Amino acid sequence: QDPSIKNNLINSIPSSGISSVLWLNTGLLDMTFKNYGLSLLNVNIFSSVNIPKELTQILFEGITFREPKDISSFDSRGFVYNETKFSFGRKLDFKQLNSPIYAGFGFKYLNGFFSYTEEYYGVITTNEDSISVLSDLDVVYTDPNQIASGFGIDLGIYSRINDKLSAQLSLMNLGSFLKSKQITNWKSVNEINLASSDFSEFLDYNNAQKDSVNDTFSILDTATYVENVSIKLPFSLNLAANYNYSNKLHIKSAVQYIAQKSFMGEITPQISLGVVAFPYKPFSLLGGISFGGINKINFGSGLDIKIGSFCLHLAGSQSGGLFNSAKGFNLSSEFRFLF
C-alpha cells in the first residue's frame, strides 16, 4: 500500500484529536388550541467524545521506544433530557405598520441526566522490553436516583412583510440549565506496567485471573457525592426568511448561531438554503443544503403529504458530504392531525 495515504490521513487529524458528536431530538404529543400550545415529550440527546491524535498515531505507526505519548486530550460528555413546554402567541397591533407581526414565547421545564470528564491525564510509554500506561480519570455524572432538572425560555417573532416575503427571528432555549441536587464524582487512577513476556501469559489467563491482575493496576478508585452541580445548556439565535417565488416554488433561507457553548464546545454558525416545490398541492417536494454547524455541510430532501386534516412530513439528509463521501445520515418524520 502507498504509505502516503497513511501519512495524509494522520496529518489531516487536528492536533486536538478526532471528535465524534451525536445530537438527536425527538418530539411527541404536541398540542395547540387557539393561541396556546402544550408539548409534553421532547427528548434531546447529546454525546461528544474526543480521541487524542496520539492514539491514532499509535494505531498506524506504533510507539517509538522511550518517546512517551501524551493522551490527556481525551474527553467525553453528554446529556439526555426531556422538555415539557407551555407556549403562547398572539398578533401584535401596531397601527403604524402595514405588515402583520406575531410574537410568542414558551416556558420549558427540563429533567434528565448529564455527565462529563472533569479532568484526564494519560501517558503511554514503551521500552524495548516493556510498556507502561498511566491513566488518571475524573468523571462527573448524575445519579439515577437524583434526576437533574431546570428551566428554559423560547422567544419568537414573525412578520409577513408583503405577499411574497416573510421573516422570523427566534431565541430557543434561552437561559436553560440542568441542575442536580447530588452528583457522583468518580476518580480512577491506574498504572499498568507489563513486560513483553507478560503478554502471552496474560492471554492464557481465565477471567478470574485477569480480574485479579486488573486489580493490581488500580491505584485509586473512589466515588464521592457532590451537592448542587449544574450545567448550562446551549441556546440558539435563529433568523429565517421565506420568499414565495410563485405558487409552485417557495425559497427558504436561515441562519443559526449556537451560544452558551461551555459544555458542548465550539460550533460554527450554520447557513441553510432550501426550496419547496408545489407547496399548495397535496404532495410537496423539499430540498436543501446547509453549511456550518456540527456537520460542516448537509444535503437533504423530503416530501410533504397533506390529505384533509392529515399531514405527513418525511425527510432525509446526508452530513459531511454527499453519497460515498458522506460521514452520516439523518431520517426524520412528523405527522399532524388538524381539528
GROMACS .gro file of C-alpha atoms in nm:
model
  339
    1GLN     CA    1   0.000   0.000   0.000
    2ASP     CA    2   0.103   0.359  -0.065
    3PRO     CA    3   0.249   0.495   0.265
    4SER     CA    4   0.148   0.848   0.163
    5ILE     CA    5  -0.218   0.755   0.220
    6LYS     CA    6  -0.145   0.674   0.584
    7ASN     CA    7   0.066   0.987   0.629
    8ASN     CA    8  -0.201   1.209   0.471
    9LEU     CA    9  -0.465   1.056   0.696
   10ILE     CA   10  -0.261   1.119   1.012
   11ASN     CA   11  -0.169   1.472   0.904
   12SER     CA   12  -0.535   1.553   0.836
   13ILE     CA   13  -0.627   1.486   1.200
   14PRO     CA   14  -0.632   1.809   1.406
   15SER     CA   15  -0.382   1.839   1.691
   16SER     CA   16  -0.678   1.839   1.932
   17GLY     CA   17  -0.781   1.489   1.813
   18ILE     CA   18  -1.082   1.327   1.647
   19SER     CA   19  -1.420   1.444   1.776
   20SER     CA   20  -1.735   1.235   1.741
   21VAL     CA   21  -2.064   1.416   1.808
   22LEU     CA   22  -2.419   1.280   1.830
   23TRP     CA   23  -2.710   1.524   1.865
   24LEU     CA   24  -3.066   1.392   1.841
   25ASN     CA   25  -3.411   1.534   1.908
   26THR     CA   26  -3.749   1.366   1.903
   27GLY     CA   27  -4.092   1.502   1.986
   28LEU     CA   28  -4.435   1.359   2.058
   29LEU     CA   29  -4.768   1.484   2.191
   30ASP     CA   30  -4.760   1.846   2.071
   31MET     CA   31  -5.100   2.012   2.102
   32THR     CA   32  -5.231   2.360   2.015
   33PHE     CA   33  -5.561   2.532   2.090
   34LYS     CA   34  -5.620   2.885   1.964
   35ASN     CA   35  -5.322   3.089   2.089
   36TYR     CA   36  -5.195   2.825   2.333
   37GLY     CA   37  -4.968   2.529   2.291
   38LEU     CA   38  -4.856   2.236   2.507
   39SER     CA   39  -4.571   1.998   2.432
   40LEU     CA   40  -4.531   1.704   2.670
   41LEU     CA   41  -4.249   1.497   2.523
   42ASN     CA   42  -3.940   1.644   2.355
   43VAL     CA   43  -3.627   1.438   2.419
   44ASN     CA   44  -3.284   1.587   2.347
   45ILE     CA   45  -2.972   1.367   2.334
   46PHE     CA   46  -2.617   1.497   2.302
   47SER     CA   47  -2.294   1.298   2.322
   48SER     CA   48  -1.937   1.401   2.241
   49VAL     CA   49  -1.614   1.202   2.255
   50ASN     CA   50  -1.268   1.333   2.168
   51ILE     CA   51  -1.000   1.076   2.078
   52PRO     CA   52  -0.643   1.213   2.113
   53LYS     CA   53  -0.439   1.235   1.792
   54GLU     CA   54  -0.159   1.047   1.967
   55LEU     CA   55  -0.380   0.736   1.992
   56THR     CA   56  -0.437   0.733   1.616
   57GLN     CA   57  -0.064   0.769   1.561
   58ILE     CA   58  -0.009   0.466   1.784
   59LEU     CA   59  -0.261   0.263   1.582
   60PHE     CA   60  -0.099   0.345   1.248
   61GLU     CA   61   0.267   0.389   1.339
   62GLY     CA   62   0.316   0.222   1.675
   63ILE     CA   63   0.518   0.379   1.957
   64THR     CA   64   0.883   0.473   1.930
   65PHE     CA   65   1.079   0.339   2.223
   66ARG     CA   66   1.142   0.586   2.505
   67GLU     CA   67   0.915   0.852   2.349
   68PRO     CA   68   0.608   0.893   2.575
   69LYS     CA   69   0.273   0.966   2.409
   70ASP     CA   70   0.052   1.214   2.595
   71ILE     CA   71  -0.317   1.120   2.555
   72SER     CA   72  -0.452   1.376   2.802
   73SER     CA   73  -0.675   1.543   2.539
   74PHE     CA   74  -0.930   1.262   2.578
   75ASP     CA   75  -1.274   1.397   2.669
   76SER     CA   76  -1.626   1.261   2.695
   77ARG     CA   77  -1.950   1.441   2.784
   78GLY     CA   78  -2.321   1.427   2.716
   79PHE     CA   79  -2.676   1.485   2.834
   80VAL     CA   80  -3.023   1.340   2.791
   81TYR     CA   81  -3.325   1.544   2.893
   82ASN     CA   82  -3.694   1.588   2.823
   83GLU     CA   83  -3.861   1.925   2.797
   84THR     CA   84  -4.225   1.996   2.874
   85LYS     CA   85  -4.328   2.329   2.723
   86PHE     CA   86  -4.621   2.565   2.754
   87SER     CA   87  -4.637   2.829   2.480
   88PHE     CA   88  -4.848   3.129   2.391
   89GLY     CA   89  -4.858   3.352   2.083
   90ARG     CA   90  -5.062   3.642   1.952
   91LYS     CA   91  -5.078   3.910   1.686
   92LEU     CA   92  -4.927   4.244   1.783
   93ASP     CA   93  -5.130   4.552   1.697
   94PHE     CA   94  -4.902   4.823   1.555
   95LYS     CA   95  -5.117   5.063   1.357
   96GLN     CA   96  -4.815   5.241   1.211
   97LEU     CA   97  -4.702   4.916   1.044
   98ASN     CA   98  -4.875   4.773   0.739
   99SER     CA   99  -4.728   4.425   0.785
  100PRO     CA  100  -4.881   4.194   1.047
  101ILE     CA  101  -4.645   4.090   1.328
  102TYR     CA  102  -4.689   3.788   1.553
  103ALA     CA  103  -4.496   3.717   1.873
  104GLY     CA  104  -4.479   3.418   2.104
  105PHE     CA  105  -4.297   3.268   2.397
  106GLY     CA  106  -4.254   2.927   2.551
  107PHE     CA  107  -4.168   2.825   2.906
  108LYS     CA  108  -3.991   2.490   2.947
  109TYR     CA  109  -3.945   2.254   3.235
  110LEU     CA  110  -3.645   2.025   3.182
  111ASN     CA  111  -3.548   1.700   3.353
  112GLY     CA  112  -3.278   1.446   3.269
  113PHE     CA  113  -2.917   1.336   3.316
  114PHE     CA  114  -2.571   1.465   3.231
  115SER     CA  115  -2.209   1.357   3.262
  116TYR     CA  116  -1.870   1.497   3.168
  117THR     CA  117  -1.497   1.441   3.208
  118GLU     CA  118  -1.379   1.682   3.474
  119GLU     CA  119  -1.012   1.609   3.418
  120TYR     CA  120  -0.796   1.348   3.248
  121TYR     CA  121  -0.423   1.278   3.232
  122GLY     CA  122  -0.277   0.986   3.041
  123VAL     CA  123   0.065   0.879   2.914
  124ILE     CA  124   0.177   0.569   2.721
  125THR     CA  125   0.547   0.479   2.728
  126THR     CA  126   0.733   0.183   2.577
  127ASN     CA  127   1.082   0.047   2.622
  128GLU     CA  128   1.249  -0.232   2.431
  129ASP     CA  129   1.107  -0.494   2.669
  130SER     CA  130   0.804  -0.333   2.839
  131ILE     CA  131   0.507  -0.098   2.815
  132SER     CA  132   0.377   0.147   3.074
  133VAL     CA  133   0.036   0.318   3.079
  134LEU     CA  134  -0.063   0.583   3.333
  135SER     CA  135  -0.427   0.694   3.342
  136ASP     CA  136  -0.581   0.949   3.580
  137LEU     CA  137  -0.954   0.997   3.515
  138ASP     CA  138  -1.200   1.227   3.693
  139VAL     CA  139  -1.566   1.197   3.579
  140VAL     CA  140  -1.884   1.370   3.699
  141TYR     CA  141  -2.227   1.214   3.639
  142THR     CA  142  -2.580   1.241   3.774
  143ASP     CA  143  -2.703   0.964   3.999
  144PRO     CA  144  -3.006   0.774   3.858
  145ASN     CA  145  -3.191   0.849   4.182
  146GLN     CA  146  -3.117   1.222   4.157
  147ILE     CA  147  -3.256   1.336   3.821
  148ALA     CA  148  -3.139   1.682   3.720
  149SER     CA  149  -3.398   1.949   3.643
  150GLY     CA  150  -3.407   2.302   3.509
  151PHE     CA  151  -3.588   2.563   3.305
  152GLY     CA  152  -3.560   2.742   2.972
  153ILE     CA  153  -3.739   3.003   2.762
  154ASP     CA  154  -3.822   3.030   2.390
  155LEU     CA  155  -3.894   3.367   2.228
  156GLY     CA  156  -4.002   3.432   1.871
  157ILE     CA  157  -4.136   3.697   1.635
  158TYR     CA  158  -4.278   3.658   1.283
  159SER     CA  159  -4.373   3.915   1.021
  160ARG     CA  160  -4.533   3.886   0.677
  161ILE     CA  161  -4.361   4.178   0.505
  162ASN     CA  162  -4.563   4.153   0.181
  163ASP     CA  163  -4.743   3.892  -0.029
  164LYS     CA  164  -4.415   3.727  -0.126
  165LEU     CA  165  -4.174   3.779   0.163
  166SER     CA  166  -4.192   3.681   0.532
  167ALA     CA  167  -3.927   3.666   0.805
  168GLN     CA  168  -3.888   3.542   1.160
  169LEU     CA  169  -3.646   3.573   1.450
  170SER     CA  170  -3.626   3.339   1.748
  171LEU     CA  171  -3.424   3.263   2.059
  172MET     CA  172  -3.455   2.898   2.161
  173ASN     CA  173  -3.357   2.751   2.499
  174LEU     CA  174  -3.260   3.091   2.639
  175GLY     CA  175  -3.114   3.067   2.990
  176SER     CA  176  -3.164   2.690   3.001
  177PHE     CA  177  -2.979   2.471   3.250
  178LEU     CA  178  -2.984   2.136   3.427
  179LYS     CA  179  -2.912   2.118   3.799
  180SER     CA  180  -2.881   1.811   4.018
  181LYS     CA  181  -2.908   1.816   4.396
  182GLN     CA  182  -2.647   1.542   4.409
  183ILE     CA  183  -2.396   1.407   4.156
  184THR     CA  184  -2.130   1.137   4.169
  185ASN     CA  185  -1.765   1.228   4.121
  186TRP     CA  186  -1.571   0.918   4.018
  187LYS     CA  187  -1.191   0.923   4.036
  188SER     CA  188  -0.990   0.640   3.886
  189VAL     CA  189  -0.610   0.617   3.871
  190ASN     CA  190  -0.446   0.319   3.704
  191GLU     CA  191  -0.084   0.239   3.631
  192ILE     CA  192  -0.006  -0.056   3.406
  193ASN     CA  193   0.346  -0.191   3.374
  194LEU     CA  194   0.388  -0.504   3.165
  195ALA     CA  195   0.697  -0.676   3.034
  196SER     CA  196   0.691  -0.821   2.684
  197SER     CA  197   0.696  -1.172   2.827
  198ASP     CA  198   0.379  -1.099   3.029
  199PHE     CA  199   0.155  -1.057   2.724
  200SER     CA  200   0.149  -1.420   2.614
  201GLU     CA  201   0.085  -1.535   2.970
  202PHE     CA  202  -0.194  -1.282   3.018
  203LEU     CA  203  -0.378  -1.408   2.709
  204ASP     CA  204  -0.390  -1.758   2.861
  205TYR     CA  205  -0.542  -1.642   3.192
  206ASN     CA  206  -0.903  -1.722   3.280
  207ASN     CA  207  -1.146  -1.444   3.374
  208ALA     CA  208  -1.076  -1.469   3.747
  209GLN     CA  209  -0.702  -1.441   3.689
  210LYS     CA  210  -0.749  -1.144   3.455
  211ASP     CA  211  -0.966  -0.966   3.713
  212SER     CA  212  -0.702  -1.028   3.976
  213VAL     CA  213  -0.431  -0.876   3.754
  214ASN     CA  214  -0.653  -0.578   3.668
  215ASP     CA  215  -0.696  -0.508   4.039
  216THR     CA  216  -0.320  -0.471   4.073
  217PHE     CA  217  -0.326  -0.193   3.812
  218SER     CA  218  -0.564   0.022   4.015
  219ILE     CA  219  -0.403   0.284   4.241
  220LEU     CA  220  -0.721   0.477   4.323
  221ASP     CA  221  -1.088   0.405   4.262
  222THR     CA  222  -1.326   0.627   4.461
  223ALA     CA  223  -1.674   0.773   4.422
  224THR     CA  224  -1.782   1.076   4.623
  225TYR     CA  225  -2.106   1.274   4.626
  226VAL     CA  226  -2.117   1.645   4.549
  227GLU     CA  227  -2.427   1.859   4.603
  228ASN     CA  228  -2.588   2.119   4.376
  229VAL     CA  229  -2.398   2.079   4.048
  230SER     CA  230  -2.538   2.232   3.728
  231ILE     CA  231  -2.454   2.269   3.359
  232LYS     CA  232  -2.560   2.543   3.119
  233LEU     CA  233  -2.733   2.416   2.806
  234PRO     CA  234  -2.676   2.583   2.468
  235PHE     CA  235  -2.930   2.823   2.324
  236SER     CA  236  -2.970   2.926   1.960
  237LEU     CA  237  -3.036   3.251   1.777
  238ASN     CA  238  -3.226   3.182   1.455
  239LEU     CA  239  -3.305   3.414   1.166
  240ALA     CA  240  -3.515   3.283   0.876
  241ALA     CA  241  -3.686   3.419   0.564
  242ASN     CA  242  -3.932   3.276   0.312
  243TYR     CA  243  -3.982   3.407  -0.042
  244ASN     CA  244  -4.284   3.295  -0.246
  245TYR     CA  245  -4.136   3.298  -0.595
  246SER     CA  246  -4.460   3.157  -0.735
  247ASN     CA  247  -4.746   2.927  -0.638
  248LYS     CA  248  -4.524   2.640  -0.749
  249LEU     CA  249  -4.198   2.733  -0.577
  250HIS     CA  250  -4.105   2.879  -0.237
  251ILE     CA  251  -3.744   2.964  -0.146
  252LYS     CA  252  -3.630   2.948   0.217
  253SER     CA  253  -3.315   3.059   0.398
  254ALA     CA  254  -3.197   3.051   0.759
  255VAL     CA  255  -2.900   3.135   0.979
  256GLN     CA  256  -2.845   2.968   1.317
  257TYR     CA  257  -2.594   3.071   1.581
  258ILE     CA  258  -2.536   2.848   1.885
  259ALA     CA  259  -2.443   3.036   2.203
  260GLN     CA  260  -2.356   2.935   2.560
  261LYS     CA  261  -2.121   2.661   2.437
  262SER     CA  262  -1.920   2.596   2.754
  263PHE     CA  263  -2.050   2.239   2.779
  264MET     CA  264  -2.069   2.142   2.409
  265GLY     CA  265  -1.764   2.320   2.275
  266GLU     CA  266  -1.728   2.548   1.974
  267ILE     CA  267  -1.988   2.517   1.695
  268THR     CA  268  -1.968   2.732   1.382
  269PRO     CA  269  -2.282   2.922   1.268
  270GLN     CA  270  -2.498   2.737   1.017
  271ILE     CA  271  -2.640   2.884   0.696
  272SER     CA  272  -2.921   2.696   0.521
  273LEU     CA  273  -3.091   2.730   0.182
  274GLY     CA  274  -3.395   2.531   0.073
  275VAL     CA  275  -3.684   2.508  -0.170
  276VAL     CA  276  -4.041   2.377  -0.156
  277ALA     CA  277  -4.189   2.271  -0.488
  278PHE     CA  278  -4.569   2.266  -0.529
  279PRO     CA  279  -4.635   2.397  -0.174
  280TYR     CA  280  -5.012   2.416  -0.223
  281LYS     CA  281  -5.051   2.069  -0.369
  282PRO     CA  282  -5.131   1.756  -0.163
  283PHE     CA  283  -4.776   1.637  -0.239
  284SER     CA  284  -4.488   1.883  -0.197
  285LEU     CA  285  -4.120   1.821  -0.270
  286LEU     CA  286  -3.845   1.952  -0.040
  287GLY     CA  287  -3.475   2.010  -0.098
  288GLY     CA  288  -3.195   2.196   0.074
  289ILE     CA  289  -2.832   2.242   0.167
  290SER     CA  290  -2.662   2.385   0.477
  291PHE     CA  291  -2.308   2.495   0.559
  292GLY     CA  292  -2.151   2.510   0.904
  293GLY     CA  293  -2.285   2.367   1.228
  294ILE     CA  294  -2.167   2.038   1.372
  295ASN     CA  295  -2.152   1.850   1.040
  296LYS     CA  296  -1.998   2.137   0.831
  297ILE     CA  297  -2.221   2.053   0.532
  298ASN     CA  298  -2.559   1.880   0.488
  299PHE     CA  299  -2.766   1.781   0.185
  300GLY     CA  300  -3.133   1.694   0.229
  301SER     CA  301  -3.460   1.621   0.052
  302GLY     CA  302  -3.808   1.524   0.156
  303LEU     CA  303  -4.179   1.500   0.092
  304ASP     CA  304  -4.483   1.668   0.247
  305ILE     CA  305  -4.820   1.493   0.217
  306LYS     CA  306  -5.140   1.682   0.300
  307ILE     CA  307  -5.468   1.493   0.276
  308GLY     CA  308  -5.762   1.657   0.450
  309SER     CA  309  -5.679   1.705   0.818
  310PHE     CA  310  -5.382   1.466   0.798
  311CYS     CA  311  -5.029   1.598   0.736
  312LEU     CA  312  -4.718   1.382   0.698
  313HIS     CA  313  -4.361   1.505   0.664
  314LEU     CA  314  -4.079   1.271   0.556
  315ALA     CA  315  -3.717   1.383   0.505
  316GLY     CA  316  -3.365   1.250   0.486
  317SER     CA  317  -3.023   1.410   0.474
  318GLN     CA  318  -2.654   1.326   0.443
  319SER     CA  319  -2.397   1.507   0.655
  320GLY     CA  320  -2.031   1.584   0.596
  321GLY     CA  321  -2.056   1.509   0.223
  322LEU     CA  322  -2.271   1.350  -0.045
  323PHE     CA  323  -2.317   0.981  -0.136
  324ASN     CA  324  -1.990   0.789  -0.073
  325SER     CA  325  -1.820   1.091   0.083
  326ALA     CA  326  -2.095   1.136   0.347
  327LYS     CA  327  -1.998   1.084   0.710
  328GLY     CA  328  -2.351   1.029   0.840
  329PHE     CA  329  -2.719   1.045   0.758
  330ASN     CA  330  -3.040   1.158   0.923
  331LEU     CA  331  -3.400   1.048   0.883
  332SER     CA  332  -3.698   1.242   1.020
  333SER     CA  333  -4.074   1.215   1.014
  334GLU     CA  334  -4.365   1.414   1.151
  335PHE     CA  335  -4.739   1.370   1.132
  336ARG     CA  336  -5.017   1.602   1.242
  337PHE     CA  337  -5.393   1.597   1.267
  338LEU     CA  338  -5.576   1.927   1.230
  339PHE     CA  339  -5.906   1.966   1.411
   0.00000   0.00000   0.00000
